[in-house]
mmCIF file of C-alpha atoms and ligand atoms in Angstrom:
data_model
loop_
_atom_site.group_PDB
_atom_site.id
_atom_site.type_symbol
_atom_site.label_atom_id
_atom_site.label_comp_id
_atom_site.label_asym_id
_atom_site.label_seq_id
_atom_site.Cartn_x
_atom_site.Cartn_y
_atom_site.Cartn_z
ATOM 1 C CA MET A 294 -18.482 -25.718 -1.931
ATOM 2 C CA LYS A 295 -15.680 -23.301 -2.677
ATOM 3 C CA GLN A 296 -15.496 -20.198 -0.524
ATOM 4 C CA VAL A 297 -15.293 -17.019 -2.570
ATOM 5 C CA PHE A 298 -12.987 -14.053 -1.876
ATOM 6 C CA GLY A 299 -12.727 -10.983 -4.034
ATOM 7 C CA VAL A 300 -11.359 -7.566 -4.845
ATOM 8 C CA PHE A 301 -13.725 -4.737 -5.740
ATOM 9 C CA GLY A 302 -12.517 -1.760 -7.768
ATOM 10 C CA ASN A 303 -12.946 0.181 -10.973
ATOM 11 C CA PRO A 304 -10.988 -0.325 -13.192
ATOM 12 C CA ILE A 305 -10.040 -3.789 -11.970
ATOM 13 C CA GLY A 306 -9.044 -5.799 -15.066
ATOM 14 C CA HIS A 307 -5.296 -5.556 -14.411
ATOM 15 C CA SER A 308 -5.416 -6.479 -10.726
ATOM 16 C CA LEU A 309 -2.676 -8.898 -9.674
ATOM 17 C CA SER A 310 -4.529 -9.895 -6.498
ATOM 18 C CA PRO A 311 -6.501 -12.850 -7.988
ATOM 19 C CA ALA A 312 -3.327 -14.569 -9.267
ATOM 20 C CA MET A 313 -1.507 -13.915 -5.973
ATOM 21 C CA HIS A 314 -4.277 -15.156 -3.647
ATOM 22 C CA ASN A 315 -5.347 -18.094 -5.811
ATOM 23 C CA ALA A 316 -1.735 -19.321 -5.855
ATOM 24 C CA ALA A 317 -1.694 -19.132 -2.040
ATOM 25 C CA PHE A 318 -5.060 -20.933 -1.650
ATOM 26 C CA SER A 319 -4.032 -23.684 -3.990
ATOM 27 C CA ALA A 320 -0.589 -24.184 -2.363
ATOM 28 C CA LEU A 321 -2.271 -24.479 1.036
ATOM 29 C CA GLY A 322 -4.868 -26.932 -0.326
ATOM 30 C CA MET A 323 -7.712 -24.576 0.649
ATOM 31 C CA ASP A 324 -10.970 -24.930 -1.294
ATOM 32 C CA CYS A 325 -11.223 -21.201 -2.009
ATOM 33 C CA ILE A 326 -11.316 -18.925 -5.053
ATOM 34 C CA TYR A 327 -10.457 -15.220 -5.354
ATOM 35 C CA HIS A 328 -12.024 -13.142 -8.120
ATOM 36 C CA ALA A 329 -11.915 -9.503 -9.287
ATOM 37 C CA PHE A 330 -15.230 -7.616 -9.513
ATOM 38 C CA ARG A 331 -15.836 -4.260 -11.160
ATOM 39 C CA VAL A 332 -17.830 -2.209 -8.646
ATOM 40 C CA LYS A 333 -18.716 1.473 -8.986
ATOM 41 C CA PRO A 334 -18.621 3.629 -5.817
ATOM 42 C CA GLU A 335 -22.408 4.142 -5.820
ATOM 43 C CA LYS A 336 -22.893 0.350 -5.756
ATOM 44 C CA LEU A 337 -20.321 -0.358 -3.035
ATOM 45 C CA GLU A 338 -22.852 -0.689 -0.214
ATOM 46 C CA LYS A 339 -24.969 -3.227 -2.125
ATOM 47 C CA ALA A 340 -21.894 -5.112 -3.323
ATOM 48 C CA ILE A 341 -20.420 -5.551 0.176
ATOM 49 C CA LEU A 342 -23.737 -6.530 1.728
ATOM 50 C CA GLY A 343 -24.359 -8.899 -1.190
ATOM 51 C CA ALA A 344 -20.971 -10.514 -0.698
ATOM 52 C CA GLU A 345 -21.700 -10.933 2.999
ATOM 53 C CA ALA A 346 -25.119 -12.430 2.243
ATOM 54 C CA MET A 347 -23.525 -14.901 -0.167
ATOM 55 C CA GLY A 348 -21.011 -16.048 2.419
ATOM 56 C CA PHE A 349 -17.851 -14.546 0.895
ATOM 57 C CA GLY A 350 -14.729 -15.244 2.925
ATOM 58 C CA GLY A 351 -13.395 -11.680 2.677
ATOM 59 C CA LEU A 352 -12.764 -8.738 0.371
ATOM 60 C CA ASN A 353 -10.119 -6.333 -0.777
ATOM 61 C CA LEU A 354 -11.074 -2.864 -1.930
ATOM 62 C CA THR A 355 -9.048 -0.787 -4.323
ATOM 63 C CA VAL A 356 -9.296 2.475 -6.285
ATOM 64 C CA PRO A 357 -11.726 4.303 -6.071
ATOM 65 C CA LEU A 358 -13.473 2.486 -3.201
ATOM 66 C CA LYS A 359 -11.041 2.609 -0.257
ATOM 67 C CA GLU A 360 -12.119 6.024 1.046
ATOM 68 C CA GLU A 361 -15.754 5.397 0.093
ATOM 69 C CA ALA A 362 -15.910 2.317 2.330
ATOM 70 C CA LEU A 363 -15.178 4.403 5.413
ATOM 71 C CA LYS A 364 -18.439 6.280 4.837
ATOM 72 C CA LEU A 365 -20.486 3.083 5.158
ATOM 73 C CA ASP A 366 -21.710 2.884 8.732
ATOM 74 C CA PHE A 367 -22.238 -0.898 8.725
ATOM 75 C CA ILE A 368 -18.471 -1.387 8.434
ATOM 76 C CA LYS A 369 -16.555 -1.124 11.706
ATOM 77 C CA PRO A 370 -13.122 0.312 10.859
ATOM 78 C CA ASP A 371 -10.153 -0.573 13.022
ATOM 79 C CA PRO A 372 -8.347 2.484 14.514
ATOM 80 C CA LEU A 373 -5.541 2.457 11.918
ATOM 81 C CA ALA A 374 -7.938 2.319 8.932
ATOM 82 C CA LYS A 375 -9.861 5.206 10.507
ATOM 83 C CA ARG A 376 -6.692 7.264 10.924
ATOM 84 C CA ILE A 377 -5.549 6.502 7.381
ATOM 85 C CA GLY A 378 -9.012 7.344 6.097
ATOM 86 C CA ALA A 379 -9.257 4.279 3.871
ATOM 87 C CA ILE A 380 -10.208 0.601 4.018
ATOM 88 C CA ASN A 381 -8.536 -1.952 1.742
ATOM 89 C CA THR A 382 -9.563 -5.159 3.519
ATOM 90 C CA VAL A 383 -13.045 -6.223 4.634
ATOM 91 C CA VAL A 384 -13.493 -9.073 7.103
ATOM 92 C CA PHE A 385 -16.846 -10.769 7.650
ATOM 93 C CA GLY A 386 -17.061 -11.702 11.318
ATOM 94 C CA LYS A 387 -18.615 -14.979 12.477
ATOM 95 C CA THR A 388 -21.382 -13.159 14.328
ATOM 96 C CA GLY A 389 -22.410 -10.943 11.420
ATOM 97 C CA GLU A 390 -20.209 -7.895 12.030
ATOM 98 C CA ILE A 391 -18.281 -6.421 9.092
ATOM 99 C CA GLN A 392 -14.825 -5.038 9.893
ATOM 100 C CA GLY A 393 -12.601 -2.751 7.834
ATOM 101 C CA TYR A 394 -8.789 -2.706 7.904
ATOM 102 C CA ASN A 395 -5.995 -1.020 6.005
ATOM 103 C CA THR A 396 -2.995 -3.240 5.314
ATOM 104 C CA ASP A 397 -1.228 -0.922 2.822
ATOM 105 C CA GLY A 398 1.052 0.749 5.381
ATOM 106 C CA LEU A 399 1.790 -2.569 7.047
ATOM 107 C CA GLY A 400 2.732 -3.912 3.607
ATOM 108 C CA ALA A 401 5.273 -1.109 3.221
ATOM 109 C CA ARG A 402 6.660 -1.716 6.705
ATOM 110 C CA GLN A 403 7.029 -5.451 6.068
ATOM 111 C CA ALA A 404 8.704 -4.779 2.707
ATOM 112 C CA LEU A 405 11.327 -2.660 4.486
ATOM 113 C CA MET A 406 11.725 -5.163 7.312
ATOM 114 C CA ASN A 407 12.156 -7.949 4.752
ATOM 115 C CA ALA A 408 15.049 -5.963 3.263
ATOM 116 C CA ALA A 409 16.546 -5.740 6.783
ATOM 117 C CA VAL A 410 16.000 -1.975 6.906
ATOM 118 C CA GLU A 411 15.802 -0.493 10.415
ATOM 119 C CA ILE A 412 12.704 1.723 10.798
ATOM 120 C CA GLU A 413 12.750 2.841 14.439
ATOM 121 C CA GLY A 414 14.758 6.050 14.763
ATOM 122 C CA SER A 415 15.556 6.207 11.034
ATOM 123 C CA ARG A 416 15.163 9.394 9.001
ATOM 124 C CA VAL A 417 12.584 8.764 6.296
ATOM 125 C CA VAL A 418 11.626 11.029 3.391
ATOM 126 C CA ILE A 419 8.221 10.194 1.920
ATOM 127 C CA ALA A 420 7.613 11.745 -1.501
ATOM 128 C CA GLY A 421 3.910 12.348 -2.155
ATOM 129 C CA ALA A 422 0.945 13.153 0.056
ATOM 130 C CA GLY A 423 -1.897 11.073 -1.438
ATOM 131 C CA GLY A 424 -3.669 8.022 -0.030
ATOM 132 C CA ALA A 425 -0.647 5.739 -0.301
ATOM 133 C CA ALA A 426 1.576 8.294 1.473
ATOM 134 C CA ARG A 427 -0.950 8.538 4.312
ATOM 135 C CA ALA A 428 -0.981 4.791 4.877
ATOM 136 C CA VAL A 429 2.822 4.540 4.785
ATOM 137 C CA ALA A 430 3.375 7.635 6.961
ATOM 138 C CA PHE A 431 0.966 6.490 9.704
ATOM 139 C CA GLN A 432 2.493 3.034 9.857
ATOM 140 C CA LEU A 433 6.103 4.242 9.907
ATOM 141 C CA ALA A 434 5.337 6.966 12.474
ATOM 142 C CA ALA A 435 3.802 4.212 14.622
ATOM 143 C CA ALA A 436 7.041 2.264 14.152
ATOM 144 C CA GLY A 437 9.082 5.200 15.469
ATOM 145 C CA ALA A 438 10.507 6.701 12.258
ATOM 146 C CA ASP A 439 11.451 10.382 11.969
ATOM 147 C CA ILE A 440 9.537 11.374 8.824
ATOM 148 C CA THR A 441 9.478 14.290 6.387
ATOM 149 C CA VAL A 442 6.664 14.256 3.832
ATOM 150 C CA ILE A 443 7.520 16.243 0.714
ATOM 151 C CA ASN A 444 5.021 17.020 -1.981
ATOM 152 C CA ARG A 445 4.673 19.078 -5.154
ATOM 153 C CA THR A 446 1.611 20.728 -3.589
ATOM 154 C CA GLU A 447 3.256 21.783 -0.325
ATOM 155 C CA GLU A 448 -0.007 22.348 1.552
ATOM 156 C CA ARG A 449 -0.947 18.661 1.232
ATOM 157 C CA ALA A 450 2.387 17.687 2.817
ATOM 158 C CA PHE A 451 1.869 20.141 5.712
ATOM 159 C CA GLU A 452 -1.703 18.934 6.192
ATOM 160 C CA LEU A 453 -0.697 15.273 6.338
ATOM 161 C CA ALA A 454 2.169 16.013 8.745
ATOM 162 C CA LYS A 455 -0.185 18.021 10.961
ATOM 163 C CA GLU A 456 -2.742 15.226 11.130
ATOM 164 C CA ILE A 457 -0.162 12.610 12.019
ATOM 165 C CA SER A 458 1.509 14.888 14.590
ATOM 166 C CA ALA A 459 -1.846 15.257 16.323
ATOM 167 C CA GLU A 460 -1.755 11.531 17.147
ATOM 168 C CA THR A 461 0.313 10.132 19.973
ATOM 169 C CA LEU A 462 2.732 8.097 17.883
ATOM 170 C CA PRO A 463 6.384 7.470 18.721
ATOM 171 C CA GLY A 464 7.743 8.944 15.461
ATOM 172 C CA LYS A 465 8.116 12.611 14.477
ATOM 173 C CA ILE A 466 6.770 14.078 11.245
ATOM 174 C CA ASN A 467 7.203 17.284 9.230
ATOM 175 C CA GLY A 468 6.014 18.536 5.860
ATOM 176 C CA ALA A 469 8.019 20.254 3.091
ATOM 177 C CA GLY A 470 7.919 21.244 -0.564
ATOM 178 C CA LEU A 471 9.732 19.356 -3.319
ATOM 179 C CA SER A 472 12.487 21.982 -3.517
ATOM 180 C CA GLY A 473 13.877 20.799 -0.184
ATOM 181 C CA LEU A 474 14.357 17.220 -1.383
ATOM 182 C CA LYS A 475 18.052 17.328 -2.265
ATOM 183 C CA GLU A 476 19.107 18.740 1.095
ATOM 184 C CA LEU A 477 16.812 16.424 3.038
ATOM 185 C CA LEU A 478 18.183 13.363 1.281
ATOM 186 C CA GLN A 479 21.730 14.131 2.412
ATOM 187 C CA ASP A 480 20.783 13.283 6.001
ATOM 188 C CA ALA A 481 18.149 10.651 5.232
ATOM 189 C CA ASP A 482 18.283 6.872 5.695
ATOM 190 C CA ILE A 483 15.226 5.931 3.614
ATOM 191 C CA LEU A 484 13.466 7.521 0.621
ATOM 192 C CA ILE A 485 9.995 6.225 -0.231
ATOM 193 C CA ASN A 486 8.334 7.276 -3.459
ATOM 194 C CA THR A 487 4.528 7.242 -3.251
ATOM 195 C CA THR A 488 3.994 9.628 -6.177
ATOM 196 C CA THR A 489 2.970 8.425 -9.611
ATOM 197 C CA LEU A 490 6.304 9.536 -11.088
ATOM 198 C CA GLY A 491 7.913 6.682 -13.013
ATOM 199 C CA MET A 492 4.660 4.734 -13.338
ATOM 200 C CA HIS A 493 3.702 3.344 -16.748
ATOM 201 C CA PRO A 494 3.372 5.105 -19.208
ATOM 202 C CA ASN A 495 5.516 7.909 -17.685
ATOM 203 C CA THR A 496 8.466 5.606 -17.166
ATOM 204 C CA ASP A 497 11.105 8.263 -17.785
ATOM 205 C CA THR A 498 10.076 10.464 -14.851
ATOM 206 C CA THR A 499 11.624 10.239 -11.367
ATOM 207 C CA ILE A 500 11.435 12.066 -8.048
ATOM 208 C CA ALA A 501 15.262 12.037 -7.754
ATOM 209 C CA THR A 502 18.348 11.230 -9.819
ATOM 210 C CA ALA A 503 21.583 9.467 -8.838
ATOM 211 C CA GLU A 504 23.320 12.775 -8.011
ATOM 212 C CA GLU A 505 20.759 13.474 -5.283
ATOM 213 C CA LEU A 506 20.997 9.980 -3.788
ATOM 214 C CA HIS A 507 23.833 8.318 -1.860
ATOM 215 C CA SER A 508 25.104 4.875 -0.955
ATOM 216 C CA SER A 509 23.874 4.778 2.655
ATOM 217 C CA LEU A 510 20.293 5.372 1.536
ATOM 218 C CA THR A 511 17.548 2.764 1.057
ATOM 219 C CA VAL A 512 15.303 3.714 -1.855
ATOM 220 C CA PHE A 513 11.832 2.179 -1.844
ATOM 221 C CA ASP A 514 9.554 2.841 -4.803
ATOM 222 C CA ILE A 515 5.965 1.717 -4.265
ATOM 223 C CA VAL A 516 5.416 1.889 -8.049
ATOM 224 C CA TYR A 517 5.724 -1.674 -9.417
ATOM 225 C CA ASN A 518 4.781 -1.137 -13.054
ATOM 226 C CA PRO A 519 7.429 -1.139 -14.516
ATOM 227 C CA LEU A 520 9.152 -3.585 -12.175
ATOM 228 C CA GLU A 521 12.325 -1.514 -12.144
ATOM 229 C CA THR A 522 11.402 2.158 -12.152
ATOM 230 C CA ARG A 523 13.756 4.906 -13.207
ATOM 231 C CA LEU A 524 14.113 5.868 -9.516
ATOM 232 C CA LEU A 525 15.344 2.363 -8.648
ATOM 233 C CA ARG A 526 17.814 2.491 -11.558
ATOM 234 C CA GLU A 527 19.087 5.881 -10.353
ATOM 235 C CA ALA A 528 19.398 4.446 -6.838
ATOM 236 C CA LYS A 529 21.540 1.569 -8.104
ATOM 237 C CA VAL A 530 23.826 4.018 -9.895
ATOM 238 C CA ALA A 531 24.238 5.884 -6.591
ATOM 239 C CA GLY A 532 25.044 2.613 -4.806
ATOM 240 C CA ALA A 533 21.898 2.795 -2.664
ATOM 241 C CA LYS A 534 19.932 -0.233 -1.440
ATOM 242 C CA THR A 535 16.676 -0.705 -3.384
ATOM 243 C CA VAL A 536 13.285 -2.098 -2.346
ATOM 244 C CA SER A 537 10.701 -2.946 -5.000
ATOM 245 C CA GLY A 538 7.027 -1.956 -4.821
ATOM 246 C CA VAL A 539 6.119 -5.557 -5.596
ATOM 247 C CA LEU A 540 6.989 -6.403 -1.997
ATOM 248 C CA MET A 541 4.475 -3.886 -0.647
ATOM 249 C CA LEU A 542 1.794 -5.374 -2.895
ATOM 250 C CA VAL A 543 2.604 -8.895 -1.729
ATOM 251 C CA TYR A 544 2.780 -8.018 1.978
ATOM 252 C CA GLN A 545 -0.433 -5.991 1.996
ATOM 253 C CA GLY A 546 -2.080 -9.029 0.378
ATOM 254 C CA ALA A 547 -0.497 -11.400 2.869
ATOM 255 C CA GLU A 548 -1.755 -9.287 5.804
ATOM 256 C CA ALA A 549 -5.282 -9.353 4.334
ATOM 257 C CA PHE A 550 -5.013 -13.135 3.862
ATOM 258 C CA LYS A 551 -4.095 -13.539 7.543
ATOM 259 C CA LEU A 552 -7.004 -11.346 8.643
ATOM 260 C CA TRP A 553 -9.499 -13.467 6.662
ATOM 261 C CA THR A 554 -8.153 -16.937 7.363
ATOM 262 C CA GLY A 555 -5.865 -16.716 10.394
ATOM 263 C CA ILE A 556 -3.334 -18.612 8.267
ATOM 264 C CA GLU A 557 0.158 -17.467 7.266
ATOM 265 C CA PRO A 558 0.260 -17.477 3.438
ATOM 266 C CA PRO A 559 3.265 -18.582 1.316
ATOM 267 C CA ILE A 560 4.944 -15.193 0.738
ATOM 268 C CA GLU A 561 7.647 -16.398 -1.657
ATOM 269 C CA LEU A 562 5.092 -18.108 -3.880
ATOM 270 C CA MET A 563 2.891 -14.979 -3.884
ATOM 271 C CA LYS A 564 5.905 -12.879 -4.847
ATOM 272 C CA LYS A 565 6.900 -15.282 -7.631
ATOM 273 C CA THR A 566 3.325 -15.306 -8.958
ATOM 274 C CA VAL A 567 3.134 -11.502 -9.046
ATOM 275 C CA LEU A 568 6.547 -11.213 -10.709
ATOM 276 C CA GLU A 569 5.551 -13.734 -13.363
ATOM 277 C CA ALA A 570 2.275 -11.920 -14.014
ATOM 278 C CA LEU A 571 4.111 -8.589 -14.358
ATOM 279 C CA GLN A 572 6.685 -10.056 -16.722
ATOM 280 C CA ALA A 573 4.096 -11.830 -18.907
HETATM 281 P P1 LIG B 626 -2.669 7.976 -4.203
HETATM 282 O O1 LIG B 626 -3.900 8.200 -3.390
HETATM 283 O O2 LIG B 626 -2.706 6.695 -5.005
HETATM 284 O O3 LIG B 626 -1.419 8.073 -3.386
HETATM 285 P P2 LIG B 626 -2.880 10.657 -5.355
HETATM 286 O O4 LIG B 626 -3.706 11.151 -4.248
HETATM 287 O O5 LIG B 626 -3.329 10.952 -6.747
HETATM 288 O O6 LIG B 626 -2.660 9.084 -5.351
HETATM 289 O O7 LIG B 626 -1.387 11.175 -5.130
HETATM 290 C C1 LIG B 626 -0.444 11.158 -6.114
HETATM 291 C C2 LIG B 626 0.805 11.836 -5.589
HETATM 292 O O8 LIG B 626 1.734 11.945 -6.671
HETATM 293 C C3 LIG B 626 0.540 13.245 -5.076
HETATM 294 O O9 LIG B 626 1.376 13.462 -3.948
HETATM 295 C C4 LIG B 626 0.962 14.105 -6.262
HETATM 296 O O10 LIG B 626 1.374 15.418 -5.930
HETATM 297 P P3 LIG B 626 0.277 16.610 -5.781
HETATM 298 O O11 LIG B 626 -0.360 16.448 -4.441
HETATM 299 O O12 LIG B 626 1.082 17.850 -5.891
HETATM 300 O O13 LIG B 626 -0.689 16.420 -6.923
HETATM 301 C C5 LIG B 626 2.144 13.316 -6.785
HETATM 302 N N1 LIG B 626 2.458 13.621 -8.179
HETATM 303 C C6 LIG B 626 1.761 13.255 -9.277
HETATM 304 N N2 LIG B 626 2.363 13.727 -10.402
HETATM 305 C C7 LIG B 626 3.475 14.397 -9.995
HETATM 306 C C8 LIG B 626 4.534 15.104 -10.669
HETATM 307 N N3 LIG B 626 4.533 15.208 -11.990
HETATM 308 N N4 LIG B 626 5.502 15.663 -9.920
HETATM 309 C C9 LIG B 626 5.500 15.557 -8.573
HETATM 310 N N5 LIG B 626 4.548 14.895 -7.875
HETATM 311 C C10 LIG B 626 3.545 14.333 -8.573
#
């Protein structure tokens, strides 16, 4: 009998995770199927326990359930998920325990590593202070980056920086308002956009233009719809290195896959599948 895996979220119709994971299962000859399920936050507890009772192999959680899952006391969050304040991967242990992980930040770190970008000791500007920024900031601070979080609502940037500074992580972190972006970028090695600027349908918006960027910068936009955001186009004009958000999506999925199965999934195939789905 096929083992079932799934992603819970709402809305969930446009999720790329089923295509990505099913391609991996089939390439590896595993008798497994991954499906998307629409689950409302108030039904999350029943849905996870139901999945466990039915012998699901594992779950992903997405908007608006990641933070909600941390409130469920039957899920044991790993320390990073707890720090980030969100769970995106649920693992059903062999002895009945249910564990929660967050692979979003790791996905971002792997995407940068894949592009041969040095993280330890590098000066990173993270634009945005929402859930995605939290995951990325914690992971990169753990990897020894020197981070400045900038956000339209300055207080959220200060708050996030304060929380991360309170942890004993090798990296340093500060908060700032958007007005400081231009100056900060002059000395930065990496810019990561975690805001919704540039995301469909607001494809003409961008956190920075070519004049503010420079050729020794790596620009990573976690927005992957459209595939090439205005920020990435501006970065190319400035001669900067670019990293696509598709890679973060693929690597966070690959990390979840490893947690469920203990098997290394075919990354290139997952990437190709996601790109094809986005271009369709
Ligand atoms: P997520 O949890 O997915 O990261 P979020 O919490 O809604 O999403 O965060 C979205 C981010 O995009 C926030 O940092 C937001 O800035 P505010 O905290 O000031 O709201 C940022 N953002 C959204 N629209 C923006 C805009 N027009 N200009 C600048 N930043 C914007």
